[in-house]
Coordinates of C-alpha atoms and ligand atoms in Angstrom, one line a residue:
M748 CA 153.4 68.8 9.6
K749 CA 151.0 66.4 10.6
I750 CA 147.5 66.9 9.6
C751 CA 144.1 65.1 11.0
F752 CA 141.6 65.9 8.3
A753 CA 137.9 65.3 9.4
T754 CA 135.5 65.0 6.7
S755 CA 131.8 63.5 6.0
E756 CA 132.2 62.8 2.8
C757 CA 135.4 61.7 0.6
V758 CA 135.9 60.4 -3.1
P759 CA 136.0 57.7 -4.1
F760 CA 134.4 56.4 -1.1
V761 CA 131.3 58.3 -0.5
K762 CA 129.6 61.7 -2.4
T763 CA 127.1 63.8 -2.4
G764 CA 128.5 67.1 -3.5
G765 CA 131.7 69.2 -4.0
L766 CA 133.2 68.4 -0.3
A767 CA 133.6 64.9 -1.2
D768 CA 136.0 66.0 -4.4
V769 CA 138.0 68.4 -2.0
A770 CA 138.5 65.8 0.9
G771 CA 139.6 63.3 -2.0
A772 CA 142.2 65.2 -3.6
L773 CA 143.7 67.8 -1.1
P774 CA 144.8 65.2 1.4
R775 CA 146.6 63.5 -1.3
E776 CA 148.3 66.7 -2.8
L777 CA 149.2 67.7 0.6
A778 CA 150.8 64.3 1.2
K779 CA 152.8 64.8 -1.6
L780 CA 154.2 68.0 -0.1
G781 CA 155.4 66.4 2.6
C782 CA 152.6 66.3 5.0
K783 CA 151.5 63.5 7.1
V784 CA 147.7 63.1 6.9
K785 CA 145.4 60.9 8.5
L786 CA 141.8 61.1 7.2
F787 CA 138.5 60.5 9.0
L788 CA 135.1 59.7 7.5
P789 CA 132.0 57.8 9.0
L790 CA 131.7 53.8 7.6
Y791 CA 128.5 54.7 5.9
R792 CA 126.5 51.9 4.3
A793 CA 127.4 53.4 0.9
V794 CA 130.9 53.1 1.6
D795 CA 132.0 49.5 0.0
A796 CA 134.7 48.6 2.4
S797 CA 135.8 45.5 0.2
Q798 CA 135.9 47.2 -2.9
H799 CA 138.4 49.8 -1.3
G800 CA 140.4 47.5 0.6
I801 CA 138.9 49.1 3.9
L802 CA 139.5 46.3 6.8
P803 CA 138.6 46.6 10.7
A804 CA 141.5 47.8 13.1
P805 CA 141.6 45.0 15.6
E806 CA 143.2 47.6 18.1
L807 CA 140.4 50.0 17.6
A808 CA 137.2 47.5 18.6
N809 CA 134.1 48.5 21.0
I810 CA 135.5 51.8 22.0
P811 CA 132.6 53.8 24.0
V812 CA 131.4 57.2 23.8
Q813 CA 129.2 58.6 25.8
M814 CA 126.1 60.0 24.6
A815 CA 124.0 61.8 27.2
D816 CA 123.2 59.0 29.8
R817 CA 124.0 56.2 27.3
T818 CA 127.1 54.5 25.9
V819 CA 127.4 53.9 22.2
L820 CA 130.3 51.5 20.7
F821 CA 132.3 52.3 17.7
N822 CA 135.1 50.3 15.9
G823 CA 137.6 51.7 13.8
W824 CA 138.3 50.8 10.1
Y825 CA 141.6 51.3 8.1
G826 CA 142.3 52.0 4.5
K827 CA 144.0 54.2 2.1
L828 CA 143.3 57.3 -0.1
P829 CA 143.8 55.6 -3.4
D830 CA 147.3 56.5 -4.9
S831 CA 148.7 58.0 -1.7
K832 CA 149.9 58.0 1.4
V833 CA 147.0 59.1 3.0
E834 CA 145.7 57.1 5.7
A835 CA 142.1 56.8 5.5
H836 CA 140.3 55.5 9.2
F837 CA 136.7 55.0 9.0
I838 CA 134.3 55.1 12.1
E839 CA 131.9 52.4 12.1
C840 CA 128.7 52.5 14.0
P841 CA 125.8 50.5 12.5
Q842 CA 123.0 52.2 14.5
Y843 CA 124.1 55.6 13.0
F844 CA 125.5 55.1 9.6
E845 CA 124.0 52.0 8.3
R846 CA 121.4 54.0 6.5
D847 CA 120.2 54.6 3.1
A848 CA 121.3 58.4 3.0
I849 CA 124.3 59.7 4.5
Y850 CA 122.7 62.8 5.8
T851 CA 119.2 62.4 7.1
D852 CA 116.6 64.8 9.0
K853 CA 116.1 62.0 11.5
P854 CA 115.9 63.1 15.2
D855 CA 119.4 61.6 15.9
E856 CA 121.2 63.3 13.3
D857 CA 123.2 65.3 15.7
E858 CA 124.3 62.2 17.5
R859 CA 125.4 60.8 14.3
F860 CA 128.2 63.2 13.9
I861 CA 128.6 63.8 17.7
L862 CA 129.7 60.1 17.9
F863 CA 131.9 60.9 14.8
Q864 CA 133.8 63.9 16.2
H865 CA 134.4 62.1 19.4
A866 CA 135.4 59.1 17.5
V867 CA 138.3 61.2 15.5
I868 CA 139.8 62.3 18.8
H869 CA 139.5 58.9 20.4
I870 CA 141.6 57.4 17.5
L871 CA 144.2 60.0 17.8
Q872 CA 144.3 59.2 21.5
R873 CA 144.8 55.6 21.0
Y874 CA 147.5 56.2 18.4
N875 CA 148.9 58.9 20.5
W876 CA 149.2 61.1 17.3
A877 CA 149.2 64.8 17.8
P878 CA 148.3 66.7 14.9
D879 CA 149.9 70.0 14.4
V880 CA 146.4 70.7 12.9
V881 CA 143.1 69.3 13.0
H882 CA 141.1 70.6 9.6
C883 CA 137.6 70.6 10.1
N884 CA 135.2 70.9 7.4
D885 CA 131.8 72.2 7.4
W886 CA 129.3 71.7 10.5
Q887 CA 129.6 68.0 10.8
T888 CA 132.9 68.3 12.2
G889 CA 132.5 71.8 13.7
L890 CA 132.4 70.7 17.3
I891 CA 135.8 69.4 17.3
P892 CA 137.5 72.6 18.4
A893 CA 135.0 73.2 21.2
L894 CA 135.6 69.0 22.1
L895 CA 139.3 69.6 22.4
K896 CA 138.9 72.9 24.3
Y897 CA 136.3 71.8 26.7
N898 CA 136.5 67.9 27.0
Y899 CA 139.9 67.1 26.2
G900 CA 141.9 70.0 27.3
W901 CA 143.4 67.9 30.1
D902 CA 145.1 65.7 27.5
T903 CA 148.3 66.9 26.9
L904 CA 148.9 65.1 23.6
F905 CA 146.8 67.8 22.1
K906 CA 148.5 70.9 23.7
N907 CA 150.0 72.2 20.3
T908 CA 147.4 71.1 18.2
A909 CA 145.7 73.8 16.4
T910 CA 142.3 74.1 14.4
L911 CA 141.4 75.2 10.9
M912 CA 137.8 75.4 10.3
T913 CA 136.9 75.0 6.3
I914 CA 133.5 76.5 5.3
H915 CA 132.3 74.6 2.2
N916 CA 128.8 76.2 2.7
I917 CA 127.4 78.4 5.4
G918 CA 123.9 77.3 4.2
Y919 CA 124.3 74.2 6.3
Q920 CA 124.8 74.9 9.8
G921 CA 123.9 71.8 12.1
R922 CA 121.6 73.8 14.2
F923 CA 120.2 71.4 17.1
P924 CA 118.1 71.6 20.2
A925 CA 120.1 72.7 23.2
T926 CA 119.4 69.0 24.4
S927 CA 122.4 68.2 21.9
L928 CA 124.7 69.8 24.4
L929 CA 124.3 66.9 26.6
K930 CA 124.7 64.3 24.1
A931 CA 127.8 66.1 22.9
G932 CA 129.1 66.3 26.7
L933 CA 129.9 69.7 26.4
P934 CA 129.6 71.8 29.6
A935 CA 126.3 73.6 30.2
E936 CA 128.0 76.7 31.4
Q937 CA 129.1 77.3 28.0
F938 CA 126.0 77.7 26.6
Y939 CA 124.2 81.1 27.1
P940 CA 122.9 83.6 24.6
G941 CA 125.6 84.8 22.4
S942 CA 128.0 82.1 23.4
P943 CA 130.3 80.4 21.0
L944 CA 127.9 77.3 21.3
E945 CA 124.6 79.3 21.0
L946 CA 122.5 80.6 18.2
D947 CA 118.9 81.6 18.7
G948 CA 118.8 79.0 21.6
D949 CA 120.0 76.2 19.6
L950 CA 123.2 74.5 19.8
C951 CA 124.8 75.2 16.2
F952 CA 127.9 73.4 15.5
L953 CA 129.2 75.6 12.6
K954 CA 129.1 78.7 14.6
A955 CA 130.9 76.6 17.3
G956 CA 133.6 75.9 14.7
I957 CA 133.9 79.3 13.3
T958 CA 134.2 81.1 17.1
L959 CA 136.6 78.3 18.4
A960 CA 138.9 77.3 15.7
D961 CA 142.4 79.3 15.8
K962 CA 141.7 79.9 11.8
I963 CA 139.0 80.1 9.4
N964 CA 138.8 79.6 5.8
T965 CA 136.4 79.0 2.7
V966 CA 136.6 77.9 -0.5
S967 CA 136.8 81.1 -2.7
E968 CA 138.2 84.8 -2.0
Q969 CA 134.9 86.3 -3.1
Y970 CA 132.9 84.1 -1.0
A971 CA 135.1 84.7 1.9
E972 CA 134.1 88.5 1.7
E973 CA 130.5 87.6 0.9
I974 CA 129.8 85.6 4.0
Q975 CA 130.7 88.7 6.0
T976 CA 127.3 90.1 4.8
P977 CA 123.6 89.6 5.8
A978 CA 122.8 88.8 2.3
Y979 CA 125.2 85.8 2.4
G980 CA 126.4 85.0 5.8
A981 CA 122.9 83.4 6.8
G982 CA 122.9 84.7 10.4
L983 CA 126.6 84.3 10.7
E984 CA 127.6 87.4 9.0
S985 CA 128.7 89.1 12.2
I986 CA 130.5 86.3 13.8
L987 CA 132.4 86.0 10.7
A988 CA 133.0 89.6 10.2
S989 CA 134.5 89.8 14.0
R990 CA 137.1 86.8 13.0
R991 CA 138.0 88.6 9.5
H992 CA 141.7 88.8 10.4
D993 CA 141.4 84.9 10.8
L994 CA 139.2 84.3 7.8
T995 CA 140.6 83.6 4.4
G996 CA 139.5 82.2 0.9
I997 CA 141.4 79.3 -0.8
L998 CA 139.9 78.3 -4.3
N999 CA 139.1 74.5 -4.7
G1000 CA 141.3 72.7 -7.4
V1001 CA 140.4 70.7 -9.9
D1002 CA 141.3 66.9 -9.7
T1003 CA 142.9 66.4 -13.2
Q1004 CA 143.2 62.8 -12.5
V1005 CA 139.3 62.4 -12.9
W1006 CA 138.5 65.7 -14.8
S1007 CA 140.7 66.1 -17.9
P1008 CA 139.3 66.0 -21.5
E1009 CA 142.6 64.2 -22.7
S1010 CA 142.4 61.2 -20.5
D1011 CA 138.9 60.9 -19.2
G1012 CA 137.7 57.4 -19.3
L1013 CA 134.0 58.2 -18.9
I1014 CA 134.0 60.0 -22.4
P1015 CA 133.9 58.3 -25.6
Y1016 CA 136.2 60.6 -27.5
P1017 CA 139.3 62.4 -25.5
Y1018 CA 140.4 65.5 -26.8
S1019 CA 142.3 68.7 -25.8
A1020 CA 142.5 72.5 -26.4
S1021 CA 144.8 71.8 -29.6
K1022 CA 142.6 68.9 -30.7
L1023 CA 139.1 70.2 -30.3
A1024 CA 137.6 68.2 -33.0
N1025 CA 136.3 65.5 -31.0
K1026 CA 134.5 67.3 -28.8
K1027 CA 131.7 67.4 -31.3
K1028 CA 131.8 63.8 -31.5
N1029 CA 131.4 63.9 -27.7
K1030 CA 128.3 66.5 -28.4
Q1031 CA 126.6 63.7 -30.7
A1032 CA 127.2 61.3 -28.3
L1033 CA 125.5 63.2 -25.6
L1034 CA 122.8 64.0 -27.9
R1035 CA 122.0 60.5 -28.7
R1036 CA 122.3 59.5 -25.0
A1037 CA 119.9 62.4 -24.4
G1038 CA 117.7 61.2 -27.0
L1039 CA 117.6 64.6 -28.9
P1040 CA 118.6 65.1 -32.5
F1041 CA 121.7 66.6 -33.4
N1042 CA 122.0 69.9 -35.2
S1043 CA 125.2 71.7 -35.1
E1044 CA 123.8 75.1 -35.4
K1045 CA 122.2 74.8 -31.8
A1046 CA 124.1 75.2 -29.0
V1047 CA 123.9 72.6 -26.1
L1048 CA 123.7 73.9 -22.6
G1049 CA 124.6 71.6 -19.9
M1050 CA 123.7 71.7 -16.4
V1051 CA 124.7 69.1 -13.7
T1052 CA 123.6 70.2 -10.4
R1053 CA 121.7 69.4 -6.9
L1054 CA 118.6 70.7 -7.2
V1055 CA 118.2 73.1 -4.4
G1056 CA 117.3 76.8 -4.1
Q1057 CA 120.8 77.7 -3.9
K1058 CA 121.6 76.8 -7.6
G1059 CA 119.4 79.0 -9.3
V1060 CA 117.6 76.3 -11.6
A1061 CA 113.9 77.7 -10.9
L1062 CA 115.1 80.6 -12.8
L1063 CA 114.4 78.7 -16.0
Q1064 CA 110.8 78.4 -14.9
P1065 CA 109.6 81.6 -16.2
I1066 CA 111.8 81.8 -19.3
I1067 CA 111.6 78.4 -20.2
R1068 CA 109.3 79.0 -23.2
E1069 CA 111.4 81.8 -24.6
L1070 CA 114.6 79.8 -24.1
M1071 CA 113.0 77.0 -26.2
Q1072 CA 112.6 79.1 -29.1
L1073 CA 115.9 80.1 -29.2
P1074 CA 118.6 78.0 -31.2
L1075 CA 119.5 75.8 -28.5
Q1076 CA 119.1 72.5 -26.9
M1077 CA 119.4 71.8 -22.9
V1078 CA 120.6 68.8 -21.2
V1079 CA 119.9 68.5 -17.4
L1080 CA 121.2 66.3 -14.9
G1081 CA 119.9 66.5 -11.4
S1082 CA 118.3 65.2 -8.4
G1083 CA 116.7 66.8 -5.1
D1084 CA 113.8 69.2 -4.8
K1085 CA 110.5 67.5 -6.0
K1086 CA 108.8 70.2 -7.4
L1087 CA 112.1 71.0 -9.5
E1088 CA 112.4 67.7 -10.5
R1089 CA 108.6 67.8 -11.6
F1090 CA 109.2 71.1 -13.7
L1091 CA 112.2 69.3 -15.6
R1092 CA 110.3 66.1 -16.2
R1093 CA 107.5 68.2 -17.6
T1094 CA 109.8 70.4 -19.7
A1095 CA 111.5 67.4 -21.1
Q1096 CA 107.9 65.9 -22.1
G1097 CA 106.6 69.6 -23.6
F1098 CA 110.1 70.0 -25.9
P1099 CA 111.3 66.3 -26.6
D1100 CA 113.6 68.0 -29.1
S1101 CA 115.2 70.5 -27.3
F1102 CA 115.1 69.5 -23.6
S1103 CA 116.6 66.5 -21.8
A1104 CA 116.1 65.9 -18.2
T1105 CA 117.5 63.0 -16.2
I1106 CA 116.4 62.8 -12.5
G1107 CA 119.1 61.4 -10.6
Y1108 CA 122.9 60.9 -9.7
D1109 CA 125.1 59.7 -12.4
N1110 CA 128.8 60.2 -12.5
Q1111 CA 129.2 59.0 -16.4
L1112 CA 126.6 61.2 -17.9
S1113 CA 127.9 64.2 -15.6
H1114 CA 131.2 63.7 -17.6
L1115 CA 129.4 63.3 -20.9
I1116 CA 127.4 66.9 -20.1
T1117 CA 130.8 68.6 -19.5
A1118 CA 132.5 67.0 -22.5
G1119 CA 129.4 67.3 -25.1
S1120 CA 128.1 70.7 -24.2
D1121 CA 129.0 74.0 -25.7
M1122 CA 128.0 75.8 -22.6
F1123 CA 127.4 75.0 -19.2
V1124 CA 125.1 77.0 -17.1
M1125 CA 125.1 77.8 -13.3
P1126 CA 122.9 80.5 -12.1
S1127 CA 123.7 80.2 -8.4
Q1128 CA 122.3 82.4 -6.0
Y1129 CA 125.5 81.7 -4.1
E1130 CA 128.1 79.6 -4.7
P1131 CA 131.1 79.0 -2.2
C1132 CA 133.5 77.6 -4.7
G1133 CA 131.5 75.5 -7.3
L1134 CA 133.5 72.7 -9.2
N1135 CA 131.4 72.2 -12.1
Q1136 CA 132.3 75.5 -13.7
M1137 CA 136.0 74.6 -13.5
Y1138 CA 135.2 71.6 -14.8
S1139 CA 133.3 72.8 -17.8
L1140 CA 136.1 75.3 -18.4
A1141 CA 138.7 72.6 -18.9
Y1142 CA 136.4 71.0 -21.2
G1143 CA 135.2 73.7 -23.4
A1144 CA 131.9 74.0 -22.0
V1145 CA 131.7 77.8 -22.0
P1146 CA 130.2 78.8 -18.5
I1147 CA 127.5 81.1 -18.1
V1148 CA 127.5 82.2 -14.7
R1149 CA 126.1 84.2 -11.7
R1150 CA 128.6 86.4 -10.6
T1151 CA 128.9 85.3 -6.9
G1152 CA 131.5 83.3 -4.9
G1153 CA 133.9 81.0 -6.8
L1154 CA 131.9 81.3 -9.7
A1155 CA 133.0 85.1 -9.7
D1156 CA 136.7 84.2 -8.8
T1157 CA 136.9 81.8 -11.8
V1158 CA 134.7 82.9 -14.7
K1159 CA 135.7 86.2 -16.6
D1160 CA 132.8 87.6 -18.5
Y1161 CA 133.7 87.8 -22.1
H1162 CA 134.7 91.3 -23.2
E1163 CA 134.5 92.1 -27.1
Y1164 CA 136.7 95.1 -27.3
Y1165 CA 139.7 93.5 -25.3
Q1166 CA 138.8 90.2 -26.6
A1167 CA 139.1 88.7 -23.1
G1168 CA 137.1 86.3 -20.7
N1169 CA 136.7 82.6 -20.6
G1170 CA 132.8 82.9 -20.2
F1171 CA 129.7 84.9 -19.3
S1172 CA 128.2 86.2 -16.2
F1173 CA 125.5 88.4 -15.0
N1174 CA 125.1 90.0 -11.5
D1175 CA 121.2 90.0 -10.8
F1176 CA 119.6 86.8 -9.5
S1177 CA 116.8 86.9 -12.0
A1178 CA 115.5 84.8 -14.7
N1179 CA 115.6 88.1 -17.1
A1180 CA 119.2 88.4 -16.4
L1181 CA 119.9 84.7 -17.0
L1182 CA 117.8 84.8 -20.3
F1183 CA 119.8 88.1 -21.5
T1184 CA 122.7 86.3 -21.1
I1185 CA 122.2 83.1 -22.8
R1186 CA 121.1 85.4 -25.6
R1187 CA 124.6 87.1 -25.5
A1188 CA 126.4 84.0 -25.5
L1189 CA 124.3 82.3 -28.3
D1190 CA 125.1 85.8 -30.5
I1191 CA 128.9 84.9 -29.6
F1192 CA 128.4 81.1 -30.5
K1193 CA 127.7 82.1 -34.4
S1194 CA 131.2 83.5 -34.5
K1195 CA 132.9 80.0 -34.6
R1196 CA 136.5 81.7 -34.4
T1197 CA 135.6 84.0 -31.5
W1198 CA 134.0 80.9 -29.7
R1199 CA 137.1 78.9 -29.8
E1200 CA 139.1 81.5 -28.6
I1201 CA 136.9 81.6 -25.7
Q1202 CA 137.0 78.0 -25.0
H1203 CA 140.6 78.0 -25.4
R1204 CA 141.1 80.7 -22.8
G1205 CA 139.2 78.1 -20.3
M1206 CA 140.7 75.1 -21.3
V1207 CA 144.5 76.5 -20.5
E1208 CA 143.4 77.7 -17.2
N1209 CA 145.0 76.2 -14.5
Y1210 CA 143.2 75.5 -11.1
S1211 CA 145.3 72.6 -10.1
W1212 CA 145.1 71.0 -6.6
L1213 CA 148.9 71.7 -6.0
A1214 CA 148.4 75.4 -6.3
S1215 CA 145.3 75.1 -3.4
A1216 CA 147.5 72.6 -1.3
K1217 CA 150.1 74.9 -1.2
K1218 CA 148.1 77.6 0.0
Y1219 CA 146.4 75.1 2.5
K1220 CA 150.0 74.4 3.7
A1221 CA 150.9 77.8 4.2
S1222 CA 147.4 78.2 6.2
Y1223 CA 148.4 75.1 8.4
R1224 CA 151.6 76.9 9.4
A1225 CA 149.7 80.4 10.1
T1226 CA 147.2 78.5 12.0
R1227 CA 149.6 76.3 14.0
K1228 CA 151.6 79.6 14.9
S1229 CA 148.5 80.9 16.0
K1230 CA 148.3 78.6 18.7
S1231 CA 151.8 78.5 20.0
D1232 CA 155.0 80.1 18.8
V1233 CA 156.9 76.6 18.8
A1234 CA 159.0 76.4 15.3
I1235 CA 157.6 73.9 12.7
Ligands
ADP1235 P1 127.8 71.4 -4.5 O1 129.3 71.0 -3.8 O2 127.4 72.7 -3.9 O3 127.0 70.3 -4.7 P2 130.0 71.8 -6.5 O4 130.1 72.4 -8.0 O5 131.0 72.5 -5.6 O6 128.5 71.9 -5.8 O7 130.2 70.4 -6.7 C1 129.1 69.3 -7.3 C2 129.6 68.1 -7.5 O8 128.8 67.2 -7.3 C3 130.4 68.1 -8.9 O9 131.3 67.1 -9.1 C4 129.1 67.5 -9.9 O10 129.7 67.1 -10.9 C5 128.9 66.7 -9.0 N1 127.3 66.5 -9.0 C6 126.2 67.4 -8.5 N2 124.8 66.6 -9.0 C7 125.1 65.7 -9.7 C8 124.4 64.5 -10.1 N3 123.1 64.7 -10.3 N4 125.3 63.4 -11.2 C9 126.5 63.5 -10.9 N5 127.2 64.2 -10.3 C10 126.7 65.2 -9.7

C-alpha cells in the first residue's frame, strides 16, 4: 500500500509537540509492515539539512504554485527518515519557511500551508506516484482533500487516491478570512454558509478536512467520543457527530527507541521494571540539576508541558501554598504563556527547596524529569492522546491525570480493594480535585511495596507503535475501500 504522509512537524527534523513524535514513528512502523511511505514536511529554518543528509532534488527546482494573483516558487529537497525506508520530502520556500518559529501569527500563515499542500500534490504529480491514501495531519494539511477534489480532480493519477484526516488537536483549526479561498485557488462557489469549507464566515482548513476526507480519526477512542460533544468539539462537534460512522480513535504509541528507561542515552542511570534501584539515582541526579535538596521521604512530582490553557497548569495557582506544605517537591519544565511562565518562576523563587521551574524547551531535561520523578502530573482540560503519561508509565513515574481523552484511555485509577491501576485520576477540572488526588497519591507513596506494584503495572504496559501502526494500516484499507471497491 502506498501512503503519502503529510505533516507540519516530524522528529528528528523539527518538533513543537506530540504530532512530531507521531510523524517520526508511525511512518517507520508502517514501512516495516510493508507500506511504501513518502513523508512530506516544510523545510523550516529549524531543520538542519546537512545534519540529516537532506539534499536538493534537482528535478524539483523552481516549481510554481499560484497564490491568488502571484506565483510562488518552491524547491523539493529529499532525505530519509532515519533507520527506515521512508522517503522524506521537504518543501523549500524561503519566503514562508525561513522564519524563527515554525508556526506564526503573521497574516500570511494561511499562505505558508496553502503552498505546502499544493506542493505535496505537485511532487506526487512530478513523480507520477499515486498514493492509495493521503494521510493528512491537523489543519496544516486539512485542505488536501478539498484540493484533490476541486483543483486536481482532472488528474486521473488520483482517481483511486483516498484521504484520511487525523485530528491531533481539535483546538487548532486553521481558520482564516474568506480571502484565503482565493489564495488556495479553491472554487468560490464551494464557499457558502454551512459548506464544507466555511465556518462562521471563515475558511476553516480543519473543517474542510473533516468534511471532505474519506475517513477521519483521532488519537484516542475517548477523544473520538468527546469531540462529538459541545464541551470538547470546539464548534466542530455537530459535523463530527454527523460523520461518526467514519470516525475512529487510534491511540498513539511510544517510540521505544527514544523512550525506554533501559536504553535511554539521555538519562545517567538506565533501569527497568525488574531493576528499579537506579531510578533513585536518577531522582538524585534530577534534584541536583534542579538545584533542590534530596529527601527520600519526599515525592518528586514532574511536569513537562507546553504552557497553554489546555494543559491545566493554572490549576496549580490557587493551591500552590497548600501543595508546598505537603511532603513533595515539584520539577516543572515548560514554555508558552507568559503569565504561567511568571507564576512558575515566582513559585520557584518563593519555595527554593521544593519547586524548580525551567522555562524553555529542553529535550534532555524532559527525559531526566521523566526518569527522576516519582509522579508525573497532567491535569489537562482536554488531551487528545498525550504522550507524556505513556512515557511516565514506562519510566515508573506514576501519572496523576485528569480523566479525559487519551489520559482516560491509558491511566487507570489505583484501586485499593482490587489492587489494580497504574496511576491516579480525577474527573473535575478543578484545583481542589487535583489537590485531593495528589494527597491521595502521597498517601499511597508512603507504602513502598504498594507503590512499587503500581509502578510495575505501568512499566509493563505495552503502548508500542507497532500495535498502533497495524490499526492505521487497517484504517488505510477501510479508507481506500470507501473510495472505490478496487481490491488492494
Ligand atoms: P502536545 O502534543 O499537546 O504538546 P503530548 O503529550 O502529546 O502533548 O506531547 C508533548 C511532547 O512534547 C512530549 O514528547 C513532551 O516530552 C514534549 N515537550 C513538551 N514541552 C516540552 C519542553 N518544554 N521541553 C521538552 N520537551 C517538551
